XYZ file of N, CA and C in Angstrom:
744
model
N 64.071 -152.141 -89.059
C 64.075 -151.155 -90.132
C 64.504 -149.794 -89.585
N 65.066 -149.001 -90.463
C 65.504 -147.669 -90.058
C 64.756 -146.621 -90.868
N 64.068 -145.733 -90.142
C 63.301 -144.655 -90.765
C 63.985 -143.331 -90.450
N 64.234 -142.528 -91.487
C 64.911 -141.247 -91.331
C 63.945 -140.133 -91.734
N 63.780 -139.147 -90.865
C 62.881 -138.020 -91.117
C 63.713 -136.759 -91.300
N 63.462 -136.018 -92.388
C 64.159 -134.756 -92.640
C 63.265 -133.604 -92.189
N 63.823 -132.715 -91.376
C 63.120 -131.505 -90.974
C 63.637 -130.328 -91.785
N 62.773 -129.352 -91.982
C 63.176 -128.160 -92.728
C 64.151 -127.336 -91.906
N 65.133 -126.742 -92.581
C 66.092 -125.881 -91.903
C 65.376 -124.698 -91.263
N 65.845 -124.313 -90.078
C 65.235 -123.218 -89.341
C 65.774 -121.886 -89.848
N 64.915 -120.914 -90.159
C 65.408 -119.598 -90.586
C 66.253 -118.963 -89.496
N 67.318 -118.243 -89.883
C 68.167 -117.621 -88.872
C 67.504 -116.359 -88.320
N 68.116 -115.793 -87.295
C 67.505 -114.682 -86.561
C 67.275 -113.448 -87.433
N 68.083 -113.258 -88.471
C 67.963 -112.056 -89.289
C 66.665 -112.011 -90.078
N 66.065 -113.192 -90.349
C 64.806 -113.219 -91.089
C 63.690 -113.874 -90.290
N 63.966 -114.124 -89.011
C 63.037 -114.873 -88.179
C 61.677 -114.190 -88.064
N 61.675 -112.841 -88.009
C 60.429 -112.114 -87.810
C 59.480 -112.226 -88.996
N 59.993 -112.701 -90.132
C 59.141 -112.821 -91.308
C 58.265 -114.056 -91.259
N 58.528 -114.962 -90.300
C 57.797 -116.213 -90.229
C 57.079 -116.338 -88.900
N 56.187 -117.288 -88.821
C 55.442 -117.536 -87.597
C 55.829 -118.900 -87.035
N 55.956 -118.957 -85.702
C 56.174 -120.225 -85.000
C 57.405 -120.982 -85.475
N 58.490 -120.250 -85.804
C 59.667 -120.938 -86.307
C 60.399 -121.695 -85.203
N 60.074 -121.431 -83.925
C 60.729 -122.138 -82.834
C 60.011 -123.433 -82.490
N 59.005 -123.779 -83.254
C 58.251 -125.006 -83.022
C 58.246 -125.831 -84.303
N 57.912 -127.091 -84.147
C 57.725 -127.925 -85.331
C 56.455 -127.494 -86.044
N 56.521 -127.348 -87.354
C 55.274 -127.048 -88.051
C 54.459 -128.330 -88.202
N 53.204 -128.181 -88.535
C 52.287 -129.326 -88.546
C 52.728 -130.422 -89.507
N 53.271 -130.033 -90.651
C 53.698 -131.027 -91.633
C 54.824 -131.896 -91.076
N 55.764 -131.264 -90.374
C 56.855 -132.031 -89.764
C 56.348 -132.935 -88.649
N 55.427 -132.444 -87.846
C 54.866 -133.272 -86.779
C 54.177 -134.502 -87.349
N 53.423 -134.311 -88.423
C 52.698 -135.435 -89.015
C 53.643 -136.510 -89.529
N 54.735 -136.088 -90.163
C 55.642 -137.092 -90.733
C 56.430 -137.804 -89.636
N 56.722 -137.121 -88.529
C 57.360 -137.794 -87.389
C 56.413 -138.835 -86.808
N 55.146 -138.474 -86.667
C 54.160 -139.424 -86.156
C 54.010 -140.622 -87.090
N 54.063 -140.365 -88.392
C 53.950 -141.468 -89.348
C 55.136 -142.418 -89.218
N 56.334 -141.861 -89.068
C 57.522 -142.706 -88.903
C 57.427 -143.534 -87.619
N 56.901 -142.941 -86.555
C 56.737 -143.683 -85.299
C 55.681 -144.780 -85.449
N 54.630 -144.501 -86.218
C 53.622 -145.532 -86.493
C 54.258 -146.713 -87.235
N 55.127 -146.413 -88.200
C 55.801 -147.469 -88.948
C 56.725 -148.270 -88.040
N 57.382 -147.588 -87.114
C 58.230 -148.312 -86.161
C 57.395 -149.237 -85.289
N 56.193 -148.785 -84.911
C 55.311 -149.646 -84.120
C 54.937 -150.907 -84.888
N 54.717 -150.757 -86.212
C 54.268 -151.877 -87.028
C 55.405 -152.826 -87.405
N 56.566 -152.268 -87.734
C 57.620 -153.096 -88.319
C 58.883 -153.168 -87.464
N 58.921 -152.437 -86.356
C 60.119 -152.424 -85.537
C 61.194 -151.542 -86.143
N 62.302 -151.415 -85.438
C 63.406 -150.623 -85.962
C 63.598 -149.324 -85.205
N 64.115 -148.310 -85.893
C 64.434 -147.033 -85.272
C 63.919 -145.877 -86.122
N 63.710 -144.737 -85.457
C 63.350 -143.495 -86.134
C 64.399 -142.447 -85.793
N 65.089 -141.947 -86.809
C 66.079 -140.886 -86.637
C 65.579 -139.622 -87.317
N 65.852 -138.484 -86.700
C 65.437 -137.190 -87.249
C 66.681 -136.376 -87.559
N 66.705 -135.769 -88.750
C 67.831 -134.930 -89.162
C 67.331 -133.505 -89.370
N 68.015 -132.556 -88.759
C 67.716 -131.149 -88.970
C 68.978 -130.414 -89.382
N 68.804 -129.311 -90.084
C 69.921 -128.499 -90.537
C 69.693 -127.065 -90.096
N 70.724 -126.439 -89.540
C 70.560 -125.064 -89.120
C 71.546 -124.666 -88.049
N 71.393 -123.475 -87.494
C 72.285 -122.993 -86.438
C 72.053 -123.746 -85.138
N 72.912 -123.528 -84.163
C 72.792 -124.230 -82.886
C 71.482 -123.910 -82.181
N 70.902 -122.744 -82.482
C 69.623 -122.395 -81.868
C 68.516 -123.352 -82.283
N 68.721 -124.078 -83.380
C 67.719 -125.045 -83.840
C 67.645 -126.266 -82.935
N 68.555 -126.361 -81.967
C 68.533 -127.504 -81.056
C 67.243 -127.540 -80.245
N 66.631 -126.366 -80.018
C 65.360 -126.346 -79.278
C 64.284 -127.123 -80.025
N 64.261 -126.996 -81.335
C 63.288 -127.738 -82.132
C 63.606 -129.218 -82.114
N 64.896 -129.558 -82.176
C 65.281 -130.966 -82.143
C 64.905 -131.602 -80.809
N 64.978 -130.832 -79.718
C 64.571 -131.358 -78.420
C 63.096 -131.744 -78.431
N 62.288 -130.942 -79.120
C 60.864 -131.274 -79.179
C 60.643 -132.618 -79.848
N 61.438 -132.931 -80.867
C 61.278 -134.236 -81.527
C 61.613 -135.380 -80.571
N 62.586 -135.156 -79.681
C 62.965 -136.198 -78.723
C 61.844 -136.501 -77.742
N 61.015 -135.505 -77.443
C 59.922 -135.743 -76.491
C 58.842 -136.645 -77.070
N 58.867 -136.869 -78.394
C 57.905 -137.778 -79.016
C 58.377 -139.228 -78.987
N 59.605 -139.446 -78.506
C 60.089 -140.815 -78.379
C 60.855 -141.345 -79.564
N 61.444 -140.456 -80.364
C 62.283 -140.934 -81.461
C 63.565 -141.510 -80.874
N 64.356 -142.167 -81.723
C 65.575 -142.811 -81.233
C 66.762 -141.859 -81.197
N 67.001 -141.140 -82.290
C 68.133 -140.211 -82.336
C 67.752 -138.965 -83.114
N 68.265 -137.821 -82.633
C 68.086 -136.555 -83.329
C 69.457 -136.006 -83.695
N 69.640 -135.722 -84.980
C 70.916 -135.205 -85.465
C 70.716 -133.778 -85.970
N 71.504 -132.851 -85.460
C 71.481 -131.480 -85.948
C 72.788 -131.220 -86.685
N 72.682 -130.952 -87.988
C 73.859 -130.665 -88.796
C 74.094 -129.165 -88.731
N 75.130 -128.763 -88.012
C 75.359 -127.336 -87.773
C 76.846 -127.033 -87.888
N 77.190 -126.255 -88.904
C 78.580 -125.887 -89.125
C 78.573 -124.644 -90.021
N 79.386 -123.628 -89.706
C 79.444 -122.438 -90.579
C 79.757 -122.780 -92.028
N 80.471 -123.886 -92.239
C 80.783 -124.293 -93.617
C 79.532 -124.683 -94.389
N 78.453 -125.006 -93.652
C 77.237 -125.464 -94.306
C 76.234 -124.329 -94.507
N 76.683 -123.096 -94.422
C 75.764 -121.967 -94.587
C 75.089 -122.001 -95.952
N 75.810 -122.513 -96.946
C 75.256 -122.607 -98.300
C 74.997 -124.058 -98.689
N 74.641 -124.882 -97.704
C 74.431 -126.309 -97.974
C 73.375 -126.515 -99.046
N 73.661 -127.382 -99.990
C 72.678 -127.716 -101.012
C 72.220 -129.157 -100.821
N 71.332 -129.616 -101.696
C 70.713 -130.926 -101.519
C 71.728 -132.050 -101.622
N 72.768 -131.881 -102.448
C 73.765 -132.944 -102.573
C 74.455 -133.198 -101.240
N 74.644 -132.144 -100.460
C 75.266 -132.309 -99.145
C 74.275 -132.894 -98.142
N 73.003 -132.529 -98.277
C 71.971 -133.154 -97.447
C 71.953 -134.661 -97.689
N 72.018 -135.041 -98.965
C 72.037 -136.464 -99.304
C 73.274 -137.148 -98.744
N 74.408 -136.441 -98.741
C 75.637 -137.025 -98.212
C 75.504 -137.327 -96.725
N 74.803 -136.457 -96.004
C 74.578 -136.690 -94.575
C 73.729 -137.939 -94.380
N 72.675 -138.090 -95.183
C 71.806 -139.265 -95.060
C 72.581 -140.537 -95.375
N 73.471 -140.464 -96.348
C 74.278 -141.636 -96.698
C 75.155 -142.071 -95.535
N 75.531 -141.106 -94.680
C 76.335 -141.451 -93.507
C 75.541 -142.333 -92.537
N 74.190 -142.265 -92.630
C 73.335 -143.062 -91.749
C 72.969 -144.407 -92.371
N 73.500 -144.687 -93.526
C 73.199 -145.942 -94.213
C 73.634 -147.134 -93.351
N 72.877 -148.242 -93.296
C 71.683 -148.531 -94.105
C 70.406 -147.940 -93.510
N 69.510 -147.552 -94.375
C 68.197 -147.054 -93.986
C 67.177 -147.636 -94.957
N 65.918 -147.637 -94.549
C 64.862 -148.213 -95.391
C 63.985 -147.135 -96.034
N 63.585 -146.166 -95.232
C 62.750 -145.080 -95.758
C 63.279 -143.744 -95.265
N 63.266 -142.762 -96.172
C 63.520 -141.366 -95.810
C 62.206 -140.631 -96.017
N 61.737 -139.953 -94.987
C 60.439 -139.290 -95.065
C 60.601 -137.782 -94.846
N 59.799 -137.011 -95.553
C 59.737 -135.587 -95.267
C 58.321 -135.104 -95.502
N 57.991 -133.981 -94.891
C 56.649 -133.425 -95.014
C 56.444 -132.741 -96.351
N 55.206 -132.407 -96.600
C 54.850 -131.804 -97.886
C 55.349 -130.374 -97.998
N 55.278 -129.608 -96.920
C 55.545 -128.185 -97.039
C 56.129 -127.639 -95.742
N 56.876 -126.554 -95.894
C 57.416 -125.861 -94.736
C 56.682 -124.534 -94.583
N 57.126 -123.751 -93.597
C 56.386 -122.525 -93.317
C 56.931 -121.322 -94.064
N 57.996 -121.519 -94.870
C 58.540 -120.357 -95.559
C 58.332 -120.455 -97.064
N 59.227 -121.169 -97.755
C 59.131 -121.200 -99.209
C 57.960 -121.991 -99.733
N 57.573 -123.064 -99.028
C 56.422 -123.871 -99.425
C 56.558 -124.393 -100.846
N 57.791 -124.794 -101.219
C 58.018 -125.205 -102.601
C 57.853 -126.703 -102.817
N 57.931 -127.504 -101.740
C 57.761 -128.961 -101.827
C 58.775 -129.612 -102.760
N 60.000 -129.058 -102.796
C 61.039 -129.595 -103.675
C 62.025 -130.499 -102.958
N 62.052 -130.483 -101.620
C 63.074 -131.212 -100.879
C 63.067 -132.701 -101.213
N 61.890 -133.316 -101.226
C 61.826 -134.766 -101.443
C 62.334 -135.155 -102.825
N 61.888 -134.456 -103.847
C 62.281 -134.832 -105.212
C 63.777 -134.631 -105.434
N 64.324 -133.523 -104.948
C 65.747 -133.271 -105.155
C 66.611 -134.224 -104.336
N 66.184 -134.521 -103.108
C 66.970 -135.419 -102.268
C 66.957 -136.844 -102.812
N 65.786 -137.312 -103.260
C 65.716 -138.665 -103.819
C 66.596 -138.789 -105.060
N 66.665 -137.712 -105.841
C 67.524 -137.725 -107.036
C 68.992 -137.807 -106.628
N 69.374 -137.026 -105.602
C 70.761 -137.034 -105.153
C 71.139 -138.374 -104.528
N 70.166 -139.017 -103.856
C 70.414 -140.319 -103.237
C 70.304 -141.473 -104.226
N 69.715 -141.174 -105.390
C 69.469 -142.187 -106.423
C 68.572 -143.298 -105.890
N 67.483 -142.882 -105.233
C 66.483 -143.827 -104.736
C 65.118 -143.398 -105.258
N 64.165 -144.338 -105.359
C 62.837 -143.979 -105.873
C 62.099 -143.029 -104.927
N 61.235 -142.206 -105.516
C 60.415 -141.259 -104.763
C 58.950 -141.651 -104.864
N 58.281 -141.722 -103.727
C 56.828 -141.870 -103.699
C 56.273 -140.527 -103.239
N 55.659 -139.804 -104.157
C 55.208 -138.438 -103.878
C 53.740 -138.409 -103.481
N 53.425 -137.501 -102.559
C 52.064 -137.281 -102.078
C 51.434 -138.569 -101.553
N 52.209 -139.242 -100.716
C 51.738 -140.488 -100.097
C 50.731 -140.161 -99.000
N 49.535 -140.709 -99.142
C 48.497 -140.517 -98.126
C 48.520 -141.641 -97.098
N 49.069 -142.793 -97.485
C 49.160 -143.914 -96.554
C 50.176 -144.932 -97.061
N 51.077 -145.334 -96.201
C 51.961 -146.454 -96.499
C 51.234 -147.707 -96.037
N 50.767 -148.481 -96.982
C 49.887 -149.602 -96.655
C 50.646 -150.835 -96.190
N 51.878 -151.025 -96.725
C 52.603 -152.241 -96.366
C 54.071 -152.107 -96.738
N 54.910 -152.816 -95.970
C 56.325 -152.955 -96.301
C 56.682 -154.433 -96.164
N 57.151 -155.012 -97.257
C 57.523 -156.422 -97.209
C 58.429 -156.754 -98.382
N 59.269 -157.748 -98.196
C 60.130 -158.285 -99.262
C 60.935 -157.194 -99.961
N 61.421 -156.238 -99.197
C 62.245 -155.193 -99.784
C 61.491 -154.179 -100.607
N 60.176 -154.070 -100.415
C 59.361 -153.107 -101.149
C 58.448 -152.355 -100.195
N 58.045 -151.160 -100.613
C 57.084 -150.372 -99.857
C 55.888 -150.106 -100.769
N 54.697 -150.236 -100.209
C 53.462 -150.028 -100.958
C 52.718 -148.850 -100.332
N 52.240 -147.939 -101.175
C 51.586 -146.736 -100.659
C 50.415 -146.337 -101.542
N 49.479 -145.621 -100.927
C 48.376 -144.994 -101.655
C 48.676 -143.513 -101.766
N 48.707 -142.996 -102.993
C 49.068 -141.603 -103.242
C 47.867 -140.841 -103.797
N 47.875 -139.541 -103.569
C 46.778 -138.695 -104.033
C 47.197 -137.951 -105.297
N 46.383 -138.089 -106.339
C 46.599 -137.348 -107.572
C 45.612 -136.208 -107.695
N 45.628 -135.547 -108.837
C 44.703 -134.430 -109.051
C 43.249 -134.880 -109.085
N 43.011 -136.059 -109.681
C 41.647 -136.504 -109.883
C 41.273 -137.702 -109.009
N 42.262 -138.520 -108.625
C 41.943 -139.758 -107.925
C 43.164 -140.267 -107.164
N 42.931 -141.240 -106.294
C 44.022 -141.891 -105.574
C 44.549 -143.052 -106.406
N 45.817 -143.387 -106.243
C 46.405 -144.498 -106.971
C 47.422 -145.196 -106.083
N 47.700 -146.448 -106.383
C 48.604 -147.257 -105.571
C 49.979 -147.302 -106.230
N 51.012 -147.253 -105.386
C 52.394 -147.216 -105.863
C 53.211 -148.265 -105.119
N 54.123 -148.903 -105.837
C 55.074 -149.837 -105.238
C 56.481 -149.399 -105.611
N 57.394 -149.437 -104.656
C 58.784 -149.066 -104.926
C 59.706 -149.942 -104.090
N 60.894 -150.163 -104.608
C 61.904 -150.903 -103.873
C 62.502 -149.993 -102.795
N 62.860 -150.590 -101.670
C 63.535 -149.830 -100.630
C 65.050 -149.986 -100.783
N 65.814 -148.954 -100.389
C 65.379 -147.731 -99.717
C 64.642 -146.797 -100.676
N 63.726 -146.015 -100.112
C 62.910 -145.111 -100.919
C 62.670 -143.822 -100.148
N 62.270 -142.805 -100.900
C 61.949 -141.489 -100.333
C 60.442 -141.315 -100.348
N 59.885 -140.828 -99.236
C 58.449 -140.628 -99.124
C 58.155 -139.146 -98.908
N 57.392 -138.554 -99.818
C 56.841 -137.210 -99.592
C 55.431 -137.419 -99.050
N 55.280 -137.212 -97.749
C 54.040 -137.609 -97.086
C 53.076 -136.445 -96.933
N 51.809 -136.714 -97.225
C 50.750 -135.749 -96.953
C 49.760 -136.320 -95.946
N 50.143 -137.434 -95.318
C 49.238 -138.109 -94.400
C 49.032 -137.277 -93.146
N 47.777 -137.106 -92.766
C 47.436 -136.369 -91.565
C 46.671 -137.232 -90.565
N 46.286 -138.453 -90.976
C 45.483 -139.317 -90.102
C 46.371 -140.318 -89.360
N 47.437 -139.801 -88.753
C 48.318 -140.679 -88.005
C 47.790 -140.886 -86.590
N 48.361 -141.871 -85.933
C 47.998 -142.127 -84.545
C 48.238 -140.868 -83.730
N 47.269 -140.526 -82.889
C 47.385 -139.310 -82.092
C 48.458 -139.500 -81.025
N 49.559 -138.785 -81.159
C 50.674 -138.930 -80.233
C 50.958 -137.599 -79.548
N 51.358 -137.690 -78.286
C 51.727 -136.509 -77.531
C 53.052 -136.790 -76.829
N 53.851 -135.752 -76.588
C 55.085 -135.969 -75.814
C 54.754 -136.595 -74.467
N 55.505 -137.623 -74.093
C 55.260 -138.293 -72.815
C 56.074 -137.619 -71.714
N 55.577 -137.726 -70.491
C 56.272 -137.106 -69.366
C 57.677 -137.681 -69.185
N 57.859 -139.016 -69.225
C 59.227 -139.551 -69.091
C 60.172 -139.044 -70.181
N 59.671 -138.983 -71.429
C 60.523 -138.510 -72.521
C 60.843 -137.027 -72.365
N 59.876 -136.240 -71.898
C 60.125 -134.811 -71.662
C 61.192 -134.632 -70.594
N 61.059 -135.372 -69.506
C 62.029 -135.254 -68.404
C 63.424 -135.668 -68.845
N 63.517 -136.765 -69.599
C 64.823 -137.241 -70.036
C 65.435 -136.303 -71.070
N 64.582 -135.612 -71.845
C 65.094 -134.664 -72.828
C 65.692 -133.440 -72.150
N 64.993 -132.923 -71.160
C 65.433 -131.663 -70.565
C 66.346 -131.836 -69.357
N 66.548 -133.083 -68.892
C 67.573 -133.280 -67.858
C 68.895 -133.743 -68.471
N 68.910 -133.853 -69.810
C 70.149 -134.182 -70.497
C 70.359 -135.650 -70.785
N 69.414 -136.510 -70.373
C 69.556 -137.939 -70.679
C 69.477 -138.178 -72.180
N 68.452 -137.575 -72.816
C 68.351 -137.602 -74.263
C 69.034 -136.345 -74.802
N 69.931 -136.506 -75.743
C 70.648 -135.363 -76.275
C 70.608 -135.360 -77.795
N 70.510 -134.160 -78.353
C 70.646 -134.009 -79.798
C 72.116 -134.164 -80.156
N 72.380 -134.937 -81.184
C 73.764 -135.137 -81.614
C 74.127 -134.043 -82.629
N 75.011 -133.147 -82.211
C 75.436 -132.051 -83.072
C 76.568 -132.547 -83.964
N 76.378 -132.448 -85.267
C 77.383 -132.909 -86.219
C 77.937 -131.726 -86.999
N 79.257 -131.623 -87.057
C 79.930 -130.623 -87.873
C 80.652 -131.343 -89.007
N 81.348 -130.580 -89.809
C 82.041 -131.209 -90.926
C 83.229 -132.049 -90.464
N 83.693 -131.845 -89.230
C 84.729 -132.724 -88.703
C 84.195 -134.147 -88.557
N 82.875 -134.243 -88.255
C 82.262 -135.567 -88.123
C 81.909 -136.163 -89.482
N 81.528 -135.298 -90.418
C 80.978 -135.785 -91.678
C 81.999 -135.826 -92.804
N 82.997 -134.918 -92.747
C 84.051 -134.884 -93.764
C 83.468 -134.757 -95.168
N 82.581 -133.774 -95.321
C 81.962 -133.550 -96.622
C 82.766 -132.538 -97.426
N 82.675 -132.657 -98.726
C 83.295 -131.679 -99.615
C 82.341 -130.502 -99.771
N 82.765 -129.343 -99.276
C 81.903 -128.166 -99.285
C 82.407 -127.206 -100.344
N 81.556 -126.895 -101.296
C 81.906 -125.961 -102.365
C 81.294 -124.604 -102.065
N 82.142 -123.598 -101.948
C 81.649 -122.258 -101.700
C 81.067 -121.667 -102.974
N 79.885 -121.110 -102.861
C 79.257 -120.501 -104.021
C 79.833 -119.103 -104.268
N 79.856 -118.714 -105.522
C 80.364 -117.407 -105.892
C 79.397 -116.781 -106.893
N 79.056 -115.526 -106.653
C 78.160 -114.811 -107.553
C 78.924 -114.451 -108.813
N 78.414 -114.878 -109.943
C 79.082 -114.607 -111.216
C 78.361 -113.559 -112.048
N 77.114 -113.312 -111.728
C 76.363 -112.341 -112.516
C 75.246 -111.756 -111.675
N 75.059 -110.469 -111.777
C 73.964 -109.778 -111.111
C 73.080 -109.128 -112.154
N 71.794 -109.199 -111.951
C 70.853 -108.570 -112.872
C 69.776 -107.860 -112.070
N 69.595 -106.616 -112.343
C 68.594 -105.845 -111.628
C 67.218 -106.161 -112.185
N 66.318 -106.458 -111.277
C 64.946 -106.763 -111.694
C 64.124 -105.495 -111.615
N 63.523 -105.123 -112.716
C 62.698 -103.924 -112.758
C 61.264 -104.317 -113.066
N 60.377 -103.826 -112.236
C 58.961 -104.093 -112.433
C 58.415 -103.116 -113.460
N 57.861 -103.652 -114.526
C 57.293 -102.800 -115.564
C 56.004 -102.151 -115.072
N 55.920 -100.871 -115.315
C 54.708 -100.165 -114.900
C 53.552 -100.586 -115.786
N 52.425 -100.792 -115.141
C 51.247 -101.217 -115.893
C 50.620 -100.014 -116.583
N 50.400 -100.141 -117.836
C 49.778 -99.073 -118.606
C 48.318 -99.404 -118.866
N 47.532 -98.376 -118.770
C 46.112 -98.583 -119.010
C 45.879 -98.935 -120.477
N 45.232 -100.033 -120.685
C 44.979 -100.491 -122.044
C 43.810 -99.715 -122.658
N 44.035 -99.260 -123.865
C 42.995 -98.510 -124.568
C 42.064 -99.468 -125.291
N 40.801 -99.301 -125.038
C 39.799 -100.156 -125.668
C 39.590 -99.714 -127.112
N 39.687 -100.645 -128.028
C 39.524 -100.355 -129.451
C 38.221 -100.978 -129.924
N 37.389 -100.180 -130.501
C 36.115 -100.667 -131.029
C 36.270 -100.941 -132.532
N 35.824 -102.085 -132.958
C 35.881 -102.480 -134.368
C 34.500 -102.286 -134.977
N 34.468 -101.474 -136.029
C 33.200 -101.255 -136.724
C 33.307 -101.681 -138.180
N 32.254 -101.579 -138.903
C 32.260 -101.957 -140.308
C 30.860 -102.357 -140.751
N 30.648 -102.243 -142.041
C 29.331 -102.543 -142.567
C 29.064 -104.036 -142.685
N 30.155 -104.837 -142.764
C 29.966 -106.277 -142.857
C 31.164 -106.992 -142.212
N 31.107 -108.323 -142.159
C 32.152 -109.102 -141.495
C 33.495 -108.966 -142.196
N 33.470 -108.825 -143.518
C 34.716 -108.703 -144.267
C 35.444 -107.421 -143.907
N 34.708 -106.317 -143.784
C 35.328 -105.043 -143.426
C 35.862 -105.088 -141.982
N 35.124 -105.742 -141.083
C 35.588 -105.872 -139.701
C 36.877 -106.699 -139.639
N 36.926 -107.774 -140.424
C 38.112 -108.615 -140.443
C 39.318 -107.848 -140.968
N 39.106 -106.987 -141.956
C 40.197 -106.179 -142.514
C 40.751 -105.234 -141.455
N 39.863 -104.615 -140.668
C 40.303 -103.702 -139.612
C 41.078 -104.443 -138.517
N 40.617 -105.642 -138.149
C 41.329 -106.430 -137.132
C 42.719 -106.788 -137.627
N 42.838 -107.158 -138.922
C 44.125 -107.517 -139.499
C 45.083 -106.336 -139.454
N 44.608 -105.151 -139.797
C 45.448 -103.959 -139.765
C 45.903 -103.632 -138.341
N 45.003 -103.802 -137.387
C 45.341 -103.528 -135.985
C 46.418 -104.482 -135.473
N 46.307 -105.765 -135.824
C 47.300 -106.751 -135.391
C 48.667 -106.467 -135.988
N 48.679 -105.982 -137.232
C 49.948 -105.621 -137.859
C 50.569 -104.409 -137.186
N 49.754 -103.434 -136.802
C 50.260 -102.252 -136.104
C 50.893 -102.607 -134.756
N 50.324 -103.613 -134.093
C 50.825 -104.032 -132.783
C 51.966 -105.053 -132.909
N 52.377 -105.325 -134.151
C 53.460 -106.287 -134.438
C 53.121 -107.686 -133.924
N 51.845 -108.021 -133.866
C 51.430 -109.353 -133.493
C 51.642 -110.316 -134.654
N 51.397 -109.831 -135.843
C 51.619 -110.630 -137.051
C 52.424 -109.822 -138.043
């Protein structure tokens, strides 16, 4: 089986100071790499990691190699400065056939958790969201336990499938000394891919409209007291007030 892990793009140097620990894997990415390695232990196959970003992101990709993954791919090309999810999906399709595409729940910047849903849509494969445990893979299907707002529920999907993983109880793994040595002596290398390798259609974005956002100043609300000798008179005053405020 082939397991593909997507890492979040690394912020460039111009905004790097706004984030913490951007030169390291964040915890969510580490957990999903460990989960993919656990699946490889159970079912055999390979684990590939895909990252997107500048060449400086190779340091992060090297860290993934020390965990014993099979291949690390860094998609780095100036043409991909405005890469969108459709192009991310195109890169994954280049690795076809694959069985599962996994990504973590959140990154350290936007924290929007949209990567999995948008990528699965672009790939036209089923999405298993908020997977707490992949319980089994057999007969071309994957079975998982997912966490909902109120309770856990079981999900089955045909492979290939996309997994948005929130699992944190993976096998405790640490970079091994042999893998560290082979990574930093050049035996293990990150495969840098440009558009010459991928031959993707890149559409340059163009700004068509600008709108200035103005924050409305908060005005102190005046408290209005409603009086009257009976409920009918109070209701009449409330009705008049609502009409003055153009509510009704």
